CSV table of C-alpha atoms and ligand atoms in Angstrom, one decimal:
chain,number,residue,atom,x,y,z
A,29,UNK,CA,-54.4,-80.4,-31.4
A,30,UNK,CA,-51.1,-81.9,-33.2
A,31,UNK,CA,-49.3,-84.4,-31.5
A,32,UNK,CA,-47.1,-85.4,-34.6
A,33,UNK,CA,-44.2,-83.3,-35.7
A,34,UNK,CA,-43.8,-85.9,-38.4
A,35,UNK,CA,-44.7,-88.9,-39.9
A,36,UNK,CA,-43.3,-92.0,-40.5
A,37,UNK,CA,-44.8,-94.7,-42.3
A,38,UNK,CA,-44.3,-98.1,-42.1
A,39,UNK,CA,-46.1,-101.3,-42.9
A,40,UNK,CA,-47.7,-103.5,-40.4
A,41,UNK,CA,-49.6,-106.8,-40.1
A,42,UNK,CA,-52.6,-106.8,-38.9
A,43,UNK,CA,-52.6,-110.4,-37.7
A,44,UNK,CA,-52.9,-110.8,-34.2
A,45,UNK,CA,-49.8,-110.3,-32.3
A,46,UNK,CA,-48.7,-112.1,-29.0
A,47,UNK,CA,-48.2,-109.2,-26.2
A,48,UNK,CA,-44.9,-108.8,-24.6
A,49,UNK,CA,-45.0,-107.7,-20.9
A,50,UNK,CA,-46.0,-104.0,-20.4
A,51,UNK,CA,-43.0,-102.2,-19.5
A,52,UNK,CA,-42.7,-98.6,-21.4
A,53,UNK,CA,-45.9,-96.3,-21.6
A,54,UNK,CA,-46.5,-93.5,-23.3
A,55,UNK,CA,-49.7,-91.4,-21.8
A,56,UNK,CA,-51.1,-89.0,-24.1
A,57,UNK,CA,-53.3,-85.9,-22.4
A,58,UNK,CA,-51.6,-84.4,-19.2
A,59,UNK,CA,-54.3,-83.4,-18.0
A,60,UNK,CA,-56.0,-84.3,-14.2
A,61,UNK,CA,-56.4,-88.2,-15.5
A,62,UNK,CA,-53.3,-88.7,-17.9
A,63,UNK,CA,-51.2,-87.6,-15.1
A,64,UNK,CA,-52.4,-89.4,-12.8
A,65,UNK,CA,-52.1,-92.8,-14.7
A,66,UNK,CA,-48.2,-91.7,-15.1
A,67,UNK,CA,-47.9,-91.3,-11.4
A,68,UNK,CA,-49.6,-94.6,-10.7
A,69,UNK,CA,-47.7,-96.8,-13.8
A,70,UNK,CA,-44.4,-94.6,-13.0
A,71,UNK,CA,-44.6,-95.4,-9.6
A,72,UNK,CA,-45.1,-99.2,-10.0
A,73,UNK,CA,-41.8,-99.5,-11.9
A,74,UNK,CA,-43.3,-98.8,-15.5
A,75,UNK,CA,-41.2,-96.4,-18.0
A,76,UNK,CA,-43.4,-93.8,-18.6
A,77,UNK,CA,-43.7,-91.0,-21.5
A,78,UNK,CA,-46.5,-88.3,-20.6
A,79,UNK,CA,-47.6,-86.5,-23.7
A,80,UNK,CA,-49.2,-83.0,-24.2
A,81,UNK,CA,-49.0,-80.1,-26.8
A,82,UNK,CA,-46.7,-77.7,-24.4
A,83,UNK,CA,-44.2,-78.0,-22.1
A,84,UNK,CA,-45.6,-76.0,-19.6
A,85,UNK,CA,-48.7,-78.1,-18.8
A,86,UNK,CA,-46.0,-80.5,-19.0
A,87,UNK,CA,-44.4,-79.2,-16.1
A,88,UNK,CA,-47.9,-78.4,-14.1
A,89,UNK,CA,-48.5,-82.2,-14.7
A,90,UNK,CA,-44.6,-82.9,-13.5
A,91,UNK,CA,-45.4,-80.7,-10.5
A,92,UNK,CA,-48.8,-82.1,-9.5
A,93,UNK,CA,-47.5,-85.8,-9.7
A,94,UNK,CA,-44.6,-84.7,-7.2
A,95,UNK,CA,-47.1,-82.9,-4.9
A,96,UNK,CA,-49.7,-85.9,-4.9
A,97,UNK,CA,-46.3,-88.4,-4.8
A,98,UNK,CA,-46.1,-86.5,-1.2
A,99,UNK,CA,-49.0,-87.7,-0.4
A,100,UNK,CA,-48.9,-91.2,-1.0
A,101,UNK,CA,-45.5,-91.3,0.9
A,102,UNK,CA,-47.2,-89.7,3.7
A,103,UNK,CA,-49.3,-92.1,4.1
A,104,UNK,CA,-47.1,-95.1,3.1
A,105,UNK,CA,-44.3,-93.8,4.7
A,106,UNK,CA,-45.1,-91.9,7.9
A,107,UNK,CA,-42.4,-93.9,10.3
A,108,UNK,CA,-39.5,-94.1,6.7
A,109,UNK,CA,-39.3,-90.6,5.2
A,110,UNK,CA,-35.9,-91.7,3.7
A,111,UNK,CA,-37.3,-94.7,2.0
A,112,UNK,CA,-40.5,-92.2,1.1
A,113,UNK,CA,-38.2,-89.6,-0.6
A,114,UNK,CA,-36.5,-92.7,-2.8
A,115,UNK,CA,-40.0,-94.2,-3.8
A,116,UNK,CA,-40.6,-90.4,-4.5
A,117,UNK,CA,-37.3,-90.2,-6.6
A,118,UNK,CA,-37.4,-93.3,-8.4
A,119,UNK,CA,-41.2,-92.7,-9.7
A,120,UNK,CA,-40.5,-89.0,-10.8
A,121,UNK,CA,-37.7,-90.7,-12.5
A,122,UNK,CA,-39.4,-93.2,-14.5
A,123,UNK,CA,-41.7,-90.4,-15.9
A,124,UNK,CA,-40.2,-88.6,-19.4
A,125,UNK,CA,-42.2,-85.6,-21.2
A,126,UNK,CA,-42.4,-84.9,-25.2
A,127,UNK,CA,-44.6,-83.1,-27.4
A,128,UNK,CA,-44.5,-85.1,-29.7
A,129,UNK,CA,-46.2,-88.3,-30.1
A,130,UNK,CA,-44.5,-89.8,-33.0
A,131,UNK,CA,-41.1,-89.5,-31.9
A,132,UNK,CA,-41.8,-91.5,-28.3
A,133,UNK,CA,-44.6,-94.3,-29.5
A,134,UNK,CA,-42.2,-96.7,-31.0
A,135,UNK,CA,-40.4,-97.6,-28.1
A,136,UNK,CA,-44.0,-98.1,-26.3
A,137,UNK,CA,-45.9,-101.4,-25.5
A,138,UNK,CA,-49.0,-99.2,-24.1
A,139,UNK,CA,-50.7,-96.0,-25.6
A,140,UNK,CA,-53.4,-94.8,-23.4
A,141,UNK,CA,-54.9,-91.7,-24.7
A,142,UNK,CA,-56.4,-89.2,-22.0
A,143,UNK,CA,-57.3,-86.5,-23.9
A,144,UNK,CA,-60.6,-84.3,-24.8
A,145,UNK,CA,-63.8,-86.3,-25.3
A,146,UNK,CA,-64.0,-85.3,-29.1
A,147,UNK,CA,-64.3,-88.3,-30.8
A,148,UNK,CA,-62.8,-87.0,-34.3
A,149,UNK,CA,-59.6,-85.6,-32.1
A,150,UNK,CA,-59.1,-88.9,-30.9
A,151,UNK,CA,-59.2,-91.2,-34.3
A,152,UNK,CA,-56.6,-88.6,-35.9
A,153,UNK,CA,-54.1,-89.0,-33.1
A,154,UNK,CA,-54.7,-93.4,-33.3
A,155,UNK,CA,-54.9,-93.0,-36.8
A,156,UNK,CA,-51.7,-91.3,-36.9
A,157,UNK,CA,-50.5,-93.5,-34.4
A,158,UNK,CA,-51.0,-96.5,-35.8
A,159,UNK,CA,-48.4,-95.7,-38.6
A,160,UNK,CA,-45.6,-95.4,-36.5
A,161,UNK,CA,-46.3,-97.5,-33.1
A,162,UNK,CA,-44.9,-101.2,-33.7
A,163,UNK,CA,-47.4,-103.9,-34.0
A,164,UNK,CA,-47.2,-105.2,-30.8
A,165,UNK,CA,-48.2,-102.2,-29.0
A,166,UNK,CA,-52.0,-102.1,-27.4
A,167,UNK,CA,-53.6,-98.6,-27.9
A,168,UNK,CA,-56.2,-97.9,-25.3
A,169,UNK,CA,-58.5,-94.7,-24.9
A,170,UNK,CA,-59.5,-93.6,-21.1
A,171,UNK,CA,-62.6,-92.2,-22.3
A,172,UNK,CA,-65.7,-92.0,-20.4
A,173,UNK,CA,-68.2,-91.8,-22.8
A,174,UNK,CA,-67.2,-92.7,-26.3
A,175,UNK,CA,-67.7,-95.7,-28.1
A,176,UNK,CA,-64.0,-97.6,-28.1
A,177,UNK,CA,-65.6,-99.2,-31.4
A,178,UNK,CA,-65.4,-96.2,-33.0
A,179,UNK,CA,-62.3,-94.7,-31.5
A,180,UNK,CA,-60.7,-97.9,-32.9
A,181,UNK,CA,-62.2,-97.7,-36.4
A,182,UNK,CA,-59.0,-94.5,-37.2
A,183,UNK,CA,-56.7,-97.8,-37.1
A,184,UNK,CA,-55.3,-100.9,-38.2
A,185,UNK,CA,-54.6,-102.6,-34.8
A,186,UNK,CA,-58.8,-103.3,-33.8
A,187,UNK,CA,-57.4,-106.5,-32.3
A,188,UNK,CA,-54.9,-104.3,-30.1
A,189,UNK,CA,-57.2,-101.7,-29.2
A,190,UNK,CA,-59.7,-101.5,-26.3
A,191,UNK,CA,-60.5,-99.1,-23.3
A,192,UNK,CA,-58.5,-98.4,-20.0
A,193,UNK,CA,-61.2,-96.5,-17.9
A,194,UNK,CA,-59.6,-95.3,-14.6
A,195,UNK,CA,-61.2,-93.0,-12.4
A,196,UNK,CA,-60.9,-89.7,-10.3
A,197,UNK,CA,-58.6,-89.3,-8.2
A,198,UNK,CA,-56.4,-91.9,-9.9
A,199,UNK,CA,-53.7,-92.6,-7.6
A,200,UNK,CA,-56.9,-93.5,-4.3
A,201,UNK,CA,-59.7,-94.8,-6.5
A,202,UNK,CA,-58.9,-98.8,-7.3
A,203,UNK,CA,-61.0,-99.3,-10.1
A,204,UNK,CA,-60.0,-99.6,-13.8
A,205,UNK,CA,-62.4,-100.6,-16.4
A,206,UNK,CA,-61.4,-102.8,-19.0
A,207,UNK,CA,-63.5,-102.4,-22.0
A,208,UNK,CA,-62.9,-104.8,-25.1
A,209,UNK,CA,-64.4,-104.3,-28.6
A,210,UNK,CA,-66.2,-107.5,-30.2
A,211,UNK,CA,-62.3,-107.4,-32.5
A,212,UNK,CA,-60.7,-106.7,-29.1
A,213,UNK,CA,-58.1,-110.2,-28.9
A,214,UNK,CA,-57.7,-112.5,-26.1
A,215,UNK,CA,-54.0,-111.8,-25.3
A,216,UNK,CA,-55.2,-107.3,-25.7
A,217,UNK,CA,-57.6,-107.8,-22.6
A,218,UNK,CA,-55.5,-110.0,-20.5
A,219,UNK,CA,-52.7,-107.5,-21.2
A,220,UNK,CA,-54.3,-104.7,-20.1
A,221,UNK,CA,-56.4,-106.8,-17.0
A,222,UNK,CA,-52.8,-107.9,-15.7
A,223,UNK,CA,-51.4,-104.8,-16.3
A,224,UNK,CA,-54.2,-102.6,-14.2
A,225,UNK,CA,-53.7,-105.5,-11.5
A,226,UNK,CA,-49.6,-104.5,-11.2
A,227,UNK,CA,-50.6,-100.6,-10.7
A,228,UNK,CA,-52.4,-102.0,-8.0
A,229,UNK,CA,-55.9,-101.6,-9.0
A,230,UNK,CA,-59.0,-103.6,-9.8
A,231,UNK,CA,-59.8,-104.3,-13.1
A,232,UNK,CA,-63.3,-105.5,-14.5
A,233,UNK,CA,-64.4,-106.5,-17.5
A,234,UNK,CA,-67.3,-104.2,-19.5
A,235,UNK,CA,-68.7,-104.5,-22.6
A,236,UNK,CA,-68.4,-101.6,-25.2
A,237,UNK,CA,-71.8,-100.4,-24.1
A,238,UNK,CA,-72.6,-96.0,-23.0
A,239,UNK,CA,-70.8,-95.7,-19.7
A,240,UNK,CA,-69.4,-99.0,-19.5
A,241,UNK,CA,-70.7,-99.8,-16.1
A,242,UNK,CA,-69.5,-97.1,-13.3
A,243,UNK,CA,-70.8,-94.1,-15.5
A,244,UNK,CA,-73.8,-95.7,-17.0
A,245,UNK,CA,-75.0,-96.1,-13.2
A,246,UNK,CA,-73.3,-93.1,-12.0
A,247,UNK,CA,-74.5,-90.4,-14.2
A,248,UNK,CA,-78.5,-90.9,-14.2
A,249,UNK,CA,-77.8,-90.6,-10.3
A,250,UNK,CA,-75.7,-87.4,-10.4
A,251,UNK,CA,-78.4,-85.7,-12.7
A,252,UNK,CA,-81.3,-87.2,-10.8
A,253,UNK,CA,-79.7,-85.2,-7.8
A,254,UNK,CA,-79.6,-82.0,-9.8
A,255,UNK,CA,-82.9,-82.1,-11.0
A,256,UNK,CA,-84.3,-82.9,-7.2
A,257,UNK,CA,-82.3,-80.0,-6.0
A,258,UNK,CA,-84.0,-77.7,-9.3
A,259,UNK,CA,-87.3,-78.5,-8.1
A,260,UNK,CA,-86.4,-77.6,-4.6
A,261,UNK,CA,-86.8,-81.1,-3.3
A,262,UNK,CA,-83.9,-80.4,-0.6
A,263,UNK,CA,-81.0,-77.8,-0.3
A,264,UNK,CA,-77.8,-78.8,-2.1
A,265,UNK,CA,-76.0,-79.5,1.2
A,266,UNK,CA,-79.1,-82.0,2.1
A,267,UNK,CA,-79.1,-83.8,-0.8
A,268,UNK,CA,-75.4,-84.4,-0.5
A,269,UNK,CA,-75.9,-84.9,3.5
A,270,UNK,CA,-78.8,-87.1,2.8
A,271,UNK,CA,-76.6,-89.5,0.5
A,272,UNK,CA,-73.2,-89.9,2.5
A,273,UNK,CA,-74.6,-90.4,5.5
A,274,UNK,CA,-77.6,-92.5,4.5
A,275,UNK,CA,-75.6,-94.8,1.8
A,276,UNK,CA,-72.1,-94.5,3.2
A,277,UNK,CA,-70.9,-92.6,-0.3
A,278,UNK,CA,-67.2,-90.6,0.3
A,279,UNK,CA,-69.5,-87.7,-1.5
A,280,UNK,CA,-72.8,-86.2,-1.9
A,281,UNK,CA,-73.7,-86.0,-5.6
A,282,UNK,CA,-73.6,-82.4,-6.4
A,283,UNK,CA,-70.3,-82.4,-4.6
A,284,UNK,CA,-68.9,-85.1,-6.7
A,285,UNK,CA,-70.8,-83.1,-10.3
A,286,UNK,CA,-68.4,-80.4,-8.7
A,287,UNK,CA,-65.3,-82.7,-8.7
A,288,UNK,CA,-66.1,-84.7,-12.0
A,289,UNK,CA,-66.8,-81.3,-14.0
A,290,UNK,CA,-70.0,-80.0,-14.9
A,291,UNK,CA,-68.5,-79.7,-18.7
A,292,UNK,CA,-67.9,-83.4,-18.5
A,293,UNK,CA,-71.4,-84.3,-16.8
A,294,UNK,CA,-73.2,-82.3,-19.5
A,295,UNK,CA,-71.0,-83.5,-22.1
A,296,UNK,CA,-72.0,-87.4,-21.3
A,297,UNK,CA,-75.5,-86.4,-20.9
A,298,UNK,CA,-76.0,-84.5,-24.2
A,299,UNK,CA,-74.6,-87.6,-26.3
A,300,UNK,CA,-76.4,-90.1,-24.6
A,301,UNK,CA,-79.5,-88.3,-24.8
A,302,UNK,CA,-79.4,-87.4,-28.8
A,303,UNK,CA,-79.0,-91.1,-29.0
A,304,UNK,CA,-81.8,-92.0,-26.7
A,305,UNK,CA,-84.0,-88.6,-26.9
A,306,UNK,CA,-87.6,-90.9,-25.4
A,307,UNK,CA,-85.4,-92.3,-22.3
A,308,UNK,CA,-86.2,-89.5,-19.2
A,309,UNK,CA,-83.0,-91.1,-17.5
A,310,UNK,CA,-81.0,-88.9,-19.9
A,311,UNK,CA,-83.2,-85.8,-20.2
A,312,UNK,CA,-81.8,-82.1,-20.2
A,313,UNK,CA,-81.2,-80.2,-16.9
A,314,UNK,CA,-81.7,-76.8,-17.0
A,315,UNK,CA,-79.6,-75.6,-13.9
A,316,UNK,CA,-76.5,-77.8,-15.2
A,317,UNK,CA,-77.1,-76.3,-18.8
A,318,UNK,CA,-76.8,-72.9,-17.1
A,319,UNK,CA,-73.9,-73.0,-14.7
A,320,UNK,CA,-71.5,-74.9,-17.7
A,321,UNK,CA,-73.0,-71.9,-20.0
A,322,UNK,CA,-71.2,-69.4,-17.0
A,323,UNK,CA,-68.6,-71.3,-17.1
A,324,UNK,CA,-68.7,-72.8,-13.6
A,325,UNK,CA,-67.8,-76.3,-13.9
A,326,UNK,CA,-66.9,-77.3,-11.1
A,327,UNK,CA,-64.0,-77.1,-9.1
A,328,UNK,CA,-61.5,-77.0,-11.8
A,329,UNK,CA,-62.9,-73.3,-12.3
A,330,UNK,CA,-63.1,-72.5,-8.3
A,331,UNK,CA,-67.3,-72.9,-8.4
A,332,UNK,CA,-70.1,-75.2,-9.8
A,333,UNK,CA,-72.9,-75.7,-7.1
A,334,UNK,CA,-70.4,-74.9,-4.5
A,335,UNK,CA,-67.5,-71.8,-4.2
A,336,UNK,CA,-64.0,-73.4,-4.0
A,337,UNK,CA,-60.9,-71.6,-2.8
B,427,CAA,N1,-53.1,-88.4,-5.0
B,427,CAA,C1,-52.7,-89.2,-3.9
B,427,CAA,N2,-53.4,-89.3,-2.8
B,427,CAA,C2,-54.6,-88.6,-2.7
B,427,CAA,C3,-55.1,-87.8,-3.8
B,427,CAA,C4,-54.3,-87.8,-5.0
B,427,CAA,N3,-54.7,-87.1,-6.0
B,427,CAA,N4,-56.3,-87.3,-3.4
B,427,CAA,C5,-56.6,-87.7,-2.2
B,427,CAA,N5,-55.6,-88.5,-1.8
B,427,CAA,C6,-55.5,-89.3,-0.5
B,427,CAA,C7,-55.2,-88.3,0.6
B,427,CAA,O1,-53.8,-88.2,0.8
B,427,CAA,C8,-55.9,-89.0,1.8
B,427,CAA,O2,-55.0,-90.0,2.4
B,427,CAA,P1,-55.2,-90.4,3.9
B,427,CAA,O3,-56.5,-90.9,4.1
B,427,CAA,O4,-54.1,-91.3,4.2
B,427,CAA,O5,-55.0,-89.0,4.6
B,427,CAA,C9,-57.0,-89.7,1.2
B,427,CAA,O6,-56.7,-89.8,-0.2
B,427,CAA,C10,-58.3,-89.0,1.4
B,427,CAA,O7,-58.1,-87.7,0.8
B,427,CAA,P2,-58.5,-86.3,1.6
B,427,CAA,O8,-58.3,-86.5,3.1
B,427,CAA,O9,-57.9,-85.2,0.9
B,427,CAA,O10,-60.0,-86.1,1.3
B,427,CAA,P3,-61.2,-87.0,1.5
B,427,CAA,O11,-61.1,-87.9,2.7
B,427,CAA,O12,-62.4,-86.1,1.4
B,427,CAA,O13,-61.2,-88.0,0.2
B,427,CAA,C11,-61.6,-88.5,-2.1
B,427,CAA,C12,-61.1,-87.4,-1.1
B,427,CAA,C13,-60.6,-89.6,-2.1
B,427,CAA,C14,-61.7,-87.8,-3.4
B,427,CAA,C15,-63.0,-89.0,-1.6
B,427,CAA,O14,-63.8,-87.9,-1.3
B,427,CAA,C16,-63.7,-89.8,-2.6
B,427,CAA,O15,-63.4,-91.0,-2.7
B,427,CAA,N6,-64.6,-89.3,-3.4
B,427,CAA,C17,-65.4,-89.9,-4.4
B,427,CAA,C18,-64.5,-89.9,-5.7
B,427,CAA,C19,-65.2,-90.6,-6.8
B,427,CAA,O16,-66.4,-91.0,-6.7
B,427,CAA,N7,-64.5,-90.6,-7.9
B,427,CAA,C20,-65.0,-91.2,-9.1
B,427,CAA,C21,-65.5,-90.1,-10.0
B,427,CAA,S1,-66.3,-90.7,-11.5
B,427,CAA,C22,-65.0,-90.8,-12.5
B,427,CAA,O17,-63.9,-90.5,-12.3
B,427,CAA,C23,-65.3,-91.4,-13.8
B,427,CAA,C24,-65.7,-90.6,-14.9
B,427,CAA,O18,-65.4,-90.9,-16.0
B,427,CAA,C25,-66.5,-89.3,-14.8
């Protein structure tokens, strides 16, 4: 995946660095997450620059932030669909597209990278970052799963680095996660905690631990629901009956393994249990092992334990 057309090196100092008010973004991955952090820093005055390797998912991401824009004013807006179609206007025109990394990061006080959860991927793009963004600017990963320790490590900015975590869909769910490093500065987390708090979200502080604190809750639950369905414990539509209307939850879990992405459940689960292969918490299913093997992951790919249209 190259985000860089070119290179340009230039010398910076590591020595911490006051942070100016976050005003330009540039969002890297346009993907269901990265696009939906534009819509929601676009859409809150930021300047924002979404990033991805062709312009036509570039344009999908364009035209799914417009469709889901629609939404918002619908709700914000039912009795003032002329001040709806400006707020719609003005955030689609805060929002800029390039392929190219390099040529947009200099004029960026925020980098938030939303791309694949492949942890070599994602030190090449901050490590080629790093060399061209000006000191000031905070780089921040949205991964779910990886250690922000070691995303960092590709750079020269550890004090400027930490991670954003936001969650699915963007633009309803009011959590971020703020994740700082133990070289993570002051001034970086208060940034990035006042900055999550204009886009009109929650922020809490997590240490750099597995999961930070939503997923390292979350996922034992979802897979503990897919291993009682295996062994016939309940039907899928129970399980997921049994947990919204006995807890309240929005979703059942093996309706929300559908909308998260069985790749991305597996994916979490395999690297936290090669690092913890004793703890049962983590331990293989074979039913999610199977479906992401068919390539049903959810619905991103129309079925995973339930057919989508
Ligand atoms: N953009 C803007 N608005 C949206 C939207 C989007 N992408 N998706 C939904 N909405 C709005 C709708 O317009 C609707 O607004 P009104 O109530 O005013 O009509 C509202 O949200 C509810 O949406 P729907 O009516 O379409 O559907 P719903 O009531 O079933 O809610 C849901 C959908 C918000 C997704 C809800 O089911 C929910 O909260 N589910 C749980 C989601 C969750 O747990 N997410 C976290 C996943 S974990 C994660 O992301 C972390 C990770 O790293 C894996």
């Amino acid at each position: 995946m190259a985000f860089f057309t070119h290179q340009i090196c230039r010398s910076l100092s590591s020595s911490a660095v006051r942070n100016v008010a976050i005003k330009h973004v540039t969002i890297i991955g346009s993907g269901q997450m990265g696009a939906g952090i534009a819509q929601v820093a676009a859409s809150t005055g930021h300047s924002v620059t979404l990033v991805d390797t062709n312009d036509d998912v570039l344009k999908k991401a364009i035209k799914g932030i417009e469709g889901n824009l629609k939404r918002v004013v619908k709700k914000k807006f039912s009795d003032k669909p002329e001040a709806g179609e400006e707020f719609i206007q003005k955030a689609l025109q805060n929002v800029s597209t390039s392929t190219d990394a390099a040529s947009v990061v200099q004029g960026s006080d925020l980098v938030v990278e939303a791309i694949v959860e492949n942890m070599k991927i994602k030190q090449d793009l901050f490590g080629g970052l790093d060399k061209l963004a000006p000191a000031h600017t905070i780089f921040a990963s949205n991964t779910s799963s990886l250690s922000i320790t070691d995303i960092a490590s590709s750079t020269n900015r550890l004090d400027r680095f930490a991670g954003l975590h936001f969650f699915n869909p963007v633009p309803v769910m009011k959590l971020v996660e703020v994740i700082g490093t133990s070289a993570t500065s002051q001034e970086t987390l208060d940034s990035l905690l006042n900055f999550s708090k204009i886009l009109g979200k929650t922020p809490v502080s997590c240490k750099d631990t597995p999961g930070f604190i939503v997923n390292r809750l979350l996922l034992p639950y979802l897979i503990e629901a897919v291993r009682m369905y295996e062994r016939g414990h309940g039907s899928k539509e129970d399980i997921d009956i049994a947990m919204k209307l006995g807890c309240g939850y929005p979703m059942g879990p093996l309706e929300l393994s559908d909308y998260v992405g069985l790749d991305t459940m597996k994916f979490i689960m395999d690297h936290w249990s090669a690092a913890n292969p004793e703890d049962p918490s983590f331990a293989q299913s074979e039913l999610l092992n199977k479906l992401v093997a068919e390539g049903k992951l959810g619905k991103k790919t129309g079925e995973g334990f339930y057919k989508y249209k």
